[in-house]
Amino acid sequence: VTTGQRRRAPRGTLSAEVIVAAAIAVIDTDGLDALTTGRLADDLGVRPMALYTYFRDKDAIVRAAGLALLDRFAMPEDRESDVEMLREIIRAYFQLLVDHPALLKLDALIEDINPAEARISEAIYGCLERLGLDHRSAVGFKATLLRLAMGSALVYPSRQAWDDNPAHWDRIRRQMAALDPDTHATMHELSQDYPAFSQREVFEFGLDTLLRAVGD
Amino acid sequence: VTTGQRRRAPRGTLSAEVIVAAAIAVIDTDGLDALTTGRLADDLGVRPMALYTYFRDKDAIVRAAGLALLDRFAMPEDRESDVEMLREIIRAYFQLLVDHPALLKLDALIEDINPAEARISEAIYGCLERLGLDHRSAVGFKATLLRLAMGSALVYPSRQAWDDNPAHWDRIRRQMAALDPDTHATMHELSQDYPAFSQREVFEFGLDTLLRAVGD
DNA sequence: ACCTGAACACCGTTCAAGT
DNA sequence: ACCTGAACACCGTTCAAGT
């Protein structure tokens, strides 16, 4: 979004929305660490201080960008059963976190109820109650599903890098092979015959295990 | 560790171990963001550049501190059954992450096999294989358990803050109550009668759900 | 070998000033 | 109202210099 813009944007081009869009572009292409006031201003063809007309400080920009990202969550179409609908919702949530790993680093987003999270929670609760779970179980189960998705997305980038890069993966396997076979029997065994398991499949395994607990 | 030290420590006091200990002290008391070369040097009664004699850059210090923290993982005593042993291991792992939330922000730790993770993985695999899981299931199940623990620990600090601070929790509940009762039926209902659920209990709920899948 | 001082590029942010 | 320039305190890190 708003790429190619170089020197001096005309007055009045700036707005909170434009800044948030540019911030998201930086985050998604070069990561959260690359998001500095200087870089952001540069991309917008403006001086860093211009941002402060629309946001109190950098943290407010980051928070707004995070909320905008979360709001991209698209509720899946209805499915044949509540269990399958549940599966699709958690999948979509996991995918959102994988597509935008910065979301997991924004504590601010967790500190308040936000519309996107409310939508997601409500949909999950709906499925769980129709499946016959009592109030307390539904709360616990929903929290567990989301935490599995978050934990899976948290390790996704680095673990997927192993799979994508054969040399990297070889190094890991050599490290596993170097472990003492007496104290690390299984790890040692795994180094020679590691089951094919993509990060997405690992997540699906966990999701499936949990969903079997609510039946169907 | 090494508190009270003010001006100018005598020559030769510094070492990689002392620096790591001081870094951990900063991380645990004031958080990862408070760990700057200036603050660390101050605590050690030394100039920032002195640190570079023992570490190539700040990232190397952070990584060493993270590895030292992970290494504090204490394997639980043997239990009556493998399921209970498994439960204790994951509990201990969760507790470690809750005690040192910075661990979840250190991607570097995930990028390599480290001794602590190897110990933990091996113990988990041992339990799962004795419980009769095949190779592939064991890998998937172990990954799922750890990801649940990580996800639970990730949201722990901010969510626990809700519970600890009645005013904060009231604000959240008012936000939930303000949601449209038509589109957010359950959320609205929950705002009036939220089941007592500490963050630790939520984690235990998830752990229990997963462990029931491997029987006993 | 171990530690320091000066210097550099960069960061977020203030303040007063321009249009 | 919207944007800028100068300035400030801080950050990680270099380099040459001291002991």
Coordinates of C-alpha atoms (C1' of nucleotides) in Angstrom, one line a residue:
Chain A
V1 CA 0.0 0.0 0.0
T2 CA 1.2 3.5 -0.9
T3 CA 4.5 2.3 -2.3
G4 CA 6.6 4.2 -4.7
Q5 CA 6.0 7.5 -2.8
R6 CA 9.3 9.3 -2.5
R7 CA 10.0 12.9 -1.8
R8 CA 7.5 15.3 -0.2
A9 CA 3.8 14.2 -0.4
P10 CA 1.4 17.1 -1.0
R11 CA -0.2 18.6 2.1
G12 CA -3.4 17.0 3.3
T13 CA -2.5 13.5 2.0
L14 CA -1.9 12.3 5.5
S15 CA -4.5 10.7 7.8
A16 CA -4.7 8.2 10.5
E17 CA -5.9 5.5 8.0
V18 CA -3.0 6.2 5.6
I19 CA -0.5 6.0 8.4
V20 CA -2.0 2.7 9.7
A21 CA -1.9 1.3 6.2
A22 CA 1.7 2.2 5.7
A23 CA 2.6 0.8 9.2
I24 CA 1.0 -2.5 8.3
A25 CA 2.9 -2.6 5.0
V26 CA 6.2 -2.1 6.9
I27 CA 5.3 -4.7 9.5
D28 CA 4.2 -7.3 7.0
T29 CA 7.2 -6.8 4.7
D30 CA 10.1 -6.1 7.1
G31 CA 8.8 -7.0 10.5
L32 CA 7.8 -5.1 13.6
D33 CA 11.4 -4.0 14.4
A34 CA 11.6 -2.2 11.0
L35 CA 8.7 0.0 12.0
T36 CA 10.4 3.2 13.1
T37 CA 9.0 6.7 12.9
G38 CA 11.7 7.6 10.4
R39 CA 11.0 4.7 8.1
L40 CA 7.3 5.3 8.3
A41 CA 7.6 9.0 7.6
D42 CA 10.0 8.2 4.7
D43 CA 7.5 5.8 3.1
L44 CA 4.8 8.5 3.5
G45 CA 7.0 11.2 2.0
V46 CA 6.8 13.2 5.2
R47 CA 8.9 14.2 8.2
P48 CA 8.6 12.0 11.3
M49 CA 6.9 14.7 13.4
A50 CA 4.0 14.8 11.0
L51 CA 2.8 11.5 12.4
Y52 CA 2.3 13.1 15.8
T53 CA -0.6 15.2 14.4
Y54 CA -2.6 12.0 14.1
F55 CA -1.2 9.8 16.9
R56 CA -0.1 10.6 20.4
D57 CA 3.0 8.4 20.1
K58 CA 4.5 5.5 18.2
D59 CA 2.8 3.0 20.5
A60 CA -0.6 4.4 19.4
I61 CA 0.3 3.8 15.8
V62 CA 1.4 0.2 16.5
R63 CA -1.8 -0.5 18.5
A64 CA -4.0 0.9 15.7
A65 CA -2.2 -1.2 13.2
G66 CA -2.6 -4.3 15.3
L67 CA -6.3 -3.7 15.7
A68 CA -6.7 -3.2 12.0
L69 CA -4.9 -6.4 11.3
L70 CA -7.0 -8.4 13.8
D71 CA -10.1 -6.9 12.1
R72 CA -9.1 -8.6 8.9
F73 CA -10.3 -11.9 10.5
A74 CA -12.9 -13.3 8.1
M75 CA -15.5 -15.6 9.7
P76 CA -15.7 -18.8 7.7
E77 CA -18.9 -19.9 5.9
D78 CA -21.2 -22.1 7.9
R79 CA -20.3 -25.8 7.9
E80 CA -22.3 -29.0 8.1
S81 CA -21.6 -29.5 11.8
D82 CA -20.6 -27.3 14.8
V83 CA -17.4 -29.3 15.2
E84 CA -16.4 -28.5 11.6
M85 CA -17.4 -24.9 12.0
L86 CA -15.2 -24.7 15.1
R87 CA -12.3 -26.3 13.2
E88 CA -12.6 -23.7 10.5
I89 CA -12.8 -20.7 12.9
I90 CA -9.6 -21.8 14.8
R91 CA -7.9 -22.5 11.5
A92 CA -8.7 -19.0 10.2
Y93 CA -7.4 -17.5 13.5
F94 CA -4.2 -19.5 13.3
Q95 CA -3.8 -18.4 9.7
L96 CA -4.2 -14.8 10.6
L97 CA -1.5 -15.1 13.3
V98 CA 0.8 -16.9 10.8
D99 CA 0.3 -14.3 8.2
H100 CA 1.0 -11.5 10.6
P101 CA 3.3 -12.8 13.4
A102 CA 3.7 -9.3 14.8
L103 CA 0.2 -9.7 16.3
L104 CA 1.6 -12.1 18.9
K105 CA 4.1 -9.4 20.0
L106 CA 1.5 -6.8 20.6
D107 CA 0.6 -7.2 24.3
A108 CA -1.6 -4.2 24.0
L109 CA -4.0 -6.1 21.9
I110 CA -4.6 -8.6 24.6
E111 CA -5.1 -6.0 27.3
D112 CA -8.5 -5.0 26.1
I113 CA -11.6 -6.5 24.5
N114 CA -11.6 -5.6 20.9
P115 CA -14.4 -6.1 18.3
A116 CA -12.5 -8.8 16.3
E117 CA -11.8 -10.9 19.3
A118 CA -15.4 -10.4 20.5
R119 CA -16.7 -11.7 17.1
I120 CA -14.4 -14.7 17.2
S121 CA -15.3 -15.5 20.8
E122 CA -19.0 -15.3 20.3
A123 CA -18.9 -17.6 17.3
I124 CA -16.8 -20.2 19.2
Y125 CA -19.1 -20.0 22.2
G126 CA -22.1 -20.5 19.9
C127 CA -20.7 -23.8 18.5
L128 CA -19.7 -25.0 21.9
E129 CA -23.1 -24.4 23.5
R130 CA -24.9 -26.1 20.7
L131 CA -22.5 -29.0 21.2
G132 CA -23.9 -29.2 24.8
L133 CA -21.0 -27.8 26.8
D134 CA -22.0 -26.1 30.0
H135 CA -21.0 -22.5 30.6
R136 CA -17.7 -23.2 32.4
S137 CA -16.6 -25.9 30.0
A138 CA -17.2 -23.6 27.0
V139 CA -15.1 -20.9 28.5
G140 CA -12.3 -23.3 29.3
F141 CA -12.5 -25.0 25.9
K142 CA -12.6 -21.8 23.9
A143 CA -9.5 -20.5 25.8
T144 CA -7.7 -23.7 25.2
L145 CA -8.4 -23.7 21.4
L146 CA -7.2 -20.1 21.1
R147 CA -4.1 -20.8 23.2
L148 CA -3.2 -23.7 21.0
A149 CA -3.5 -21.5 18.0
M150 CA -1.3 -18.8 19.5
G151 CA 1.4 -21.2 20.7
S152 CA 1.4 -22.9 17.3
A153 CA 1.7 -19.6 15.5
L154 CA 4.4 -18.4 17.9
V155 CA 6.9 -21.0 16.9
Y156 CA 5.7 -21.2 13.3
P157 CA 8.2 -18.8 11.6
S158 CA 11.4 -20.4 13.0
R159 CA 10.2 -24.0 12.8
Q160 CA 8.9 -23.6 9.3
A161 CA 12.3 -22.2 8.4
W162 CA 13.8 -25.5 9.3
D163 CA 11.5 -27.3 6.9
D164 CA 11.9 -24.8 4.1
N165 CA 15.7 -24.8 4.3
P166 CA 17.3 -28.3 3.8
A167 CA 20.7 -27.1 5.1
H168 CA 19.2 -25.7 8.2
W169 CA 17.1 -28.8 8.9
D170 CA 20.2 -30.9 8.3
R171 CA 22.0 -28.9 11.0
I172 CA 19.2 -29.5 13.5
R173 CA 19.2 -33.2 12.7
R174 CA 22.9 -33.4 13.2
Q175 CA 22.5 -31.6 16.6
M176 CA 19.9 -34.2 17.5
A177 CA 22.1 -37.1 16.4
A178 CA 24.9 -35.7 18.5
L179 CA 22.9 -36.1 21.7
D180 CA 23.8 -38.9 24.0
P181 CA 21.9 -42.0 22.9
D182 CA 21.6 -43.3 26.5
T183 CA 20.0 -40.2 28.0
H184 CA 18.2 -39.1 24.8
A185 CA 17.1 -42.3 23.3
T186 CA 14.0 -41.0 21.4
M187 CA 15.6 -37.8 20.3
H188 CA 18.5 -39.8 18.9
E189 CA 16.1 -42.2 17.2
L190 CA 14.2 -39.2 15.8
S191 CA 17.3 -37.7 14.2
Q192 CA 17.5 -40.7 11.9
D193 CA 13.8 -41.1 11.1
Y194 CA 11.9 -37.9 11.7
P195 CA 8.2 -38.2 10.8
A196 CA 7.1 -35.9 8.0
F197 CA 5.2 -33.2 9.9
S198 CA 4.8 -29.7 8.6
Q199 CA 4.0 -26.9 11.1
R200 CA 0.5 -26.7 9.7
E201 CA 0.1 -30.5 10.2
V202 CA 1.3 -30.3 13.8
F203 CA -1.3 -27.6 14.4
E204 CA -4.0 -29.7 12.8
F205 CA -2.9 -32.7 14.9
G206 CA -3.5 -30.6 18.1
L207 CA -6.7 -29.1 16.8
D208 CA -8.0 -32.5 16.0
T209 CA -7.1 -33.9 19.3
L210 CA -9.0 -31.2 21.1
L211 CA -12.0 -31.3 18.9
R212 CA -12.4 -35.0 19.4
A213 CA -12.9 -34.2 23.1
V214 CA -16.2 -32.3 22.2
G215 CA -17.4 -35.3 20.3
D216 CA -19.1 -36.0 16.9
Chain B
V1 CA 22.2 -11.0 42.1
T2 CA 25.1 -8.5 42.3
T3 CA 22.9 -5.7 43.6
G4 CA 24.1 -2.7 45.5
Q5 CA 27.1 -2.4 43.3
R6 CA 27.6 1.2 42.5
R7 CA 30.6 3.1 41.2
R8 CA 33.6 1.4 39.6
A9 CA 33.9 -2.3 40.2
P10 CA 37.6 -3.5 40.6
R11 CA 39.3 -4.8 37.6
G12 CA 38.9 -8.6 36.9
T13 CA 35.4 -8.8 38.5
L14 CA 33.8 -9.1 35.1
S15 CA 33.0 -12.4 33.4
A16 CA 30.5 -13.9 31.0
E17 CA 28.7 -15.6 33.9
V18 CA 28.5 -12.4 36.0
I19 CA 27.1 -10.5 33.0
V20 CA 24.5 -13.2 32.3
A21 CA 23.4 -13.2 35.9
A22 CA 23.1 -9.4 35.9
A23 CA 21.1 -9.5 32.6
I24 CA 18.7 -12.1 34.1
A25 CA 18.2 -9.9 37.1
V26 CA 17.3 -7.0 34.9
I27 CA 15.0 -9.1 32.8
D28 CA 13.2 -10.6 35.7
T29 CA 12.7 -7.4 37.7
D30 CA 12.1 -4.8 34.9
G31 CA 11.5 -6.8 31.8
L32 CA 13.4 -7.4 28.5
D33 CA 12.9 -3.8 27.3
A34 CA 14.8 -2.5 30.4
L35 CA 17.8 -4.6 29.4
T36 CA 20.1 -2.0 27.7
T37 CA 23.9 -2.0 27.6
G38 CA 23.9 1.2 29.7
R39 CA 21.7 -0.2 32.4
L40 CA 23.6 -3.5 32.5
A41 CA 27.0 -1.8 32.7
D42 CA 25.6 0.5 35.5
D43 CA 24.5 -2.5 37.5
L44 CA 27.9 -4.0 37.1
G45 CA 29.8 -0.8 38.0
V46 CA 31.4 -0.7 34.6
R47 CA 31.3 1.1 31.3
P48 CA 29.0 -0.3 28.5
M49 CA 32.0 -1.2 26.2
A50 CA 33.4 -3.5 28.9
L51 CA 30.6 -6.0 28.0
Y52 CA 32.0 -6.3 24.5
T53 CA 35.1 -8.1 25.8
Y54 CA 32.9 -11.1 26.7
F55 CA 30.1 -10.9 24.2
R56 CA 30.1 -10.0 20.5
D57 CA 27.0 -7.9 20.8
K58 CA 23.9 -7.3 22.9
D59 CA 22.0 -10.1 21.2
A60 CA 24.7 -12.6 22.3
I61 CA 24.1 -11.5 25.9
V62 CA 20.3 -11.9 25.6
R63 CA 20.7 -15.3 24.0
A64 CA 23.0 -16.5 26.7
A65 CA 20.6 -15.2 29.4
G66 CA 17.7 -17.0 27.7
L67 CA 19.6 -20.3 27.6
A68 CA 20.6 -19.9 31.2
L69 CA 16.9 -19.3 32.2
L70 CA 15.7 -22.3 30.2
D71 CA 18.4 -24.4 31.9
R72 CA 16.7 -23.7 35.2
F73 CA 14.0 -26.1 34.2
A74 CA 13.8 -28.8 37.0
M75 CA 12.6 -32.2 35.9
P76 CA 9.8 -33.2 38.3
E77 CA 10.1 -36.3 40.5
D78 CA 8.7 -39.6 39.1
R79 CA 5.0 -40.0 39.4
E80 CA 2.7 -43.0 39.9
S81 CA 1.7 -43.0 36.2
D82 CA 3.0 -41.7 32.9
V83 CA 0.0 -39.5 32.4
E84 CA 0.7 -37.8 35.8
M85 CA 4.4 -37.5 35.0
L86 CA 3.5 -35.9 31.7
R87 CA 1.2 -33.5 33.5
E88 CA 3.9 -32.4 35.9
I89 CA 6.4 -31.9 33.2
I90 CA 4.1 -29.6 31.2
R91 CA 3.1 -27.8 34.4
A92 CA 6.8 -27.2 35.2
Y93 CA 7.4 -25.9 31.7
F94 CA 4.4 -23.6 31.9
Q95 CA 5.6 -22.3 35.2
L96 CA 9.0 -21.6 33.9
L97 CA 7.5 -19.5 31.1
V98 CA 5.2 -17.7 33.5
D99 CA 8.1 -16.9 35.8
H100 CA 10.2 -15.6 32.9
P101 CA 7.8 -14.3 30.3
A102 CA 10.8 -12.9 28.4
L103 CA 11.6 -16.4 27.2
L104 CA 8.7 -16.3 24.8
K105 CA 10.0 -13.2 23.2
L106 CA 13.4 -14.7 22.4
D107 CA 13.0 -16.2 19.0
A108 CA 16.7 -17.1 19.0
L109 CA 16.0 -19.8 21.6
I110 CA 13.6 -21.5 19.2
E111 CA 16.0 -21.4 16.3
D112 CA 18.3 -24.1 17.7
I113 CA 18.2 -27.3 19.7
N114 CA 19.3 -26.5 23.2
P115 CA 20.1 -28.8 26.1
A116 CA 17.1 -27.9 28.2
E117 CA 14.6 -28.4 25.4
A118 CA 16.3 -31.7 24.6
R119 CA 15.9 -32.9 28.2
I120 CA 12.3 -31.9 28.3
S121 CA 11.5 -33.4 24.9
E122 CA 13.1 -36.6 25.8
A123 CA 11.2 -37.0 29.0
I124 CA 7.9 -36.3 27.3
Y125 CA 8.6 -38.7 24.5
G126 CA 9.5 -41.4 27.1
C127 CA 6.1 -41.0 28.8
L128 CA 4.2 -41.0 25.4
E129 CA 5.9 -44.1 24.1
R130 CA 5.2 -46.0 27.3
L131 CA 1.6 -45.0 26.9
G132 CA 1.6 -46.8 23.6
L133 CA 1.7 -43.9 21.2
D134 CA 3.4 -44.5 17.8
H135 CA 6.3 -42.4 16.7
R136 CA 4.3 -39.9 14.7
S137 CA 1.6 -39.5 17.3
A138 CA 4.2 -38.9 20.0
V139 CA 5.8 -36.1 18.0
G140 CA 2.4 -34.5 17.3
F141 CA 1.2 -34.8 20.9
K142 CA 4.4 -33.5 22.4
A143 CA 4.3 -30.5 20.1
T144 CA 0.7 -29.9 21.0
L145 CA 1.4 -30.0 24.7
L146 CA 4.3 -27.5 24.5
R147 CA 2.3 -25.2 22.2
L148 CA -0.6 -25.1 24.7
A149 CA 1.9 -24.2 27.5
M150 CA 3.4 -21.5 25.3
G151 CA 0.1 -20.0 24.3
S152 CA -1.1 -20.1 27.8
A153 CA 2.0 -18.4 29.1
L154 CA 1.9 -15.8 26.4
V155 CA -1.4 -14.3 27.5
Y156 CA -0.8 -15.0 31.2
P157 CA 0.6 -11.7 32.3
S158 CA -2.1 -9.4 30.9
R159 CA -5.0 -11.8 31.6
Q160 CA -3.8 -12.4 35.2
A161 CA -3.7 -8.6 35.6
W162 CA -7.4 -8.6 35.0
D163 CA -8.0 -11.0 37.8
D164 CA -5.6 -9.3 40.2
N165 CA -7.0 -5.8 39.7
P166 CA -10.8 -5.6 40.4
A167 CA -11.0 -2.2 38.7
H168 CA -9.4 -3.5 35.6
W169 CA -11.6 -6.6 35.5
D170 CA -14.7 -4.4 36.0
R171 CA -13.7 -2.3 33.0
I172 CA -13.4 -5.5 30.9
R173 CA -16.8 -6.7 32.1
R174 CA -18.4 -3.4 31.3
Q175 CA -16.9 -3.6 27.8
M176 CA -18.5 -7.1 27.5
A177 CA -21.8 -5.9 28.8
A178 CA -21.7 -3.0 26.2
L179 CA -21.7 -5.5 23.3
D180 CA -24.9 -5.9 21.3
P181 CA -26.9 -8.7 23.0
D182 CA -28.3 -9.9 19.6
T183 CA -25.0 -10.4 17.9
H184 CA -23.0 -11.3 21.0
A185 CA -25.5 -13.3 23.1
T186 CA -23.0 -15.4 25.0
M187 CA -20.4 -12.7 25.6
H188 CA -23.2 -10.5 26.9
E189 CA -24.4 -13.3 29.2
L190 CA -20.8 -13.9 30.4
S191 CA -20.5 -10.3 31.4
Q192 CA -23.1 -10.9 34.1
D193 CA -22.0 -14.3 35.2
Y194 CA -18.4 -15.1 34.4
P195 CA -17.2 -18.4 35.7
A196 CA -14.4 -18.2 38.2
F197 CA -11.4 -19.2 36.2
S198 CA -7.9 -18.2 37.0
Q199 CA -5.3 -18.3 34.2
R200 CA -3.7 -21.3 35.9
E201 CA -7.1 -23.1 36.0
V202 CA -7.6 -22.3 32.3
F203 CA -4.3 -23.9 31.6
E204 CA -5.1 -26.9 33.7
F205 CA -8.4 -27.3 31.9
G206 CA -6.6 -27.5 28.5
L207 CA -3.9 -29.7 29.9
D208 CA -6.5 -32.1 31.3
T209 CA -8.4 -32.2 28.1
L210 CA -5.3 -33.1 26.1
L211 CA -4.1 -35.7 28.6
R212 CA -7.5 -37.5 28.6
A213 CA -6.8 -38.2 24.9
V214 CA -3.9 -40.4 25.8
G215 CA -6.0 -42.3 28.3
D216 CA -5.6 -43.7 31.8
Chain C
dA1 C1' 44.0 -9.1 28.1
dC2 C1' 40.8 -6.0 29.9
dC3 C1' 38.6 -1.7 30.1
dT4 C1' 37.6 3.3 28.8
dG5 C1' 36.4 7.8 26.2
dA6 C1' 35.1 9.9 22.2
dA7 C1' 32.5 9.5 18.4
dC8 C1' 28.7 7.9 15.1
dA9 C1' 24.3 6.7 13.3
dC10 C1' 19.9 5.9 14.9
dC11 C1' 15.8 6.1 18.0
dG12 C1' 11.4 8.4 20.0
dT13 C1' 9.9 12.7 21.4
dT14 C1' 9.8 18.0 23.1
dC15 C1' 9.2 22.4 21.7
dA16 C1' 8.9 26.5 19.1
dA17 C1' 8.2 27.9 14.7
dG18 C1' 6.4 28.1 10.1
dT19 C1' 2.3 27.7 6.5
Chain D
dA1 C1' -5.0 22.7 11.5
dC2 C1' -1.2 20.6 9.6
dC3 C1' 3.6 20.1 9.1
dT4 C1' 8.8 21.1 9.8
dG5 C1' 13.6 22.0 12.0
dA6 C1' 16.3 22.0 15.7
dA7 C1' 17.3 20.0 19.7
dC8 C1' 17.5 16.4 23.5
dA9 C1' 18.2 12.0 25.9
dC10 C1' 19.0 7.5 24.8
dC11 C1' 20.3 3.4 22.1
dG12 C1' 23.9 -0.1 20.2
dT13 C1' 28.3 -0.1 18.4
dT14 C1' 33.1 1.5 16.0
dC15 C1' 37.6 2.7 16.9
dA16 C1' 41.7 4.1 18.9
dA17 C1' 43.7 4.6 23.2
dG18 C1' 44.9 3.6 27.9
dT19 C1' 46.4 0.1 31.7

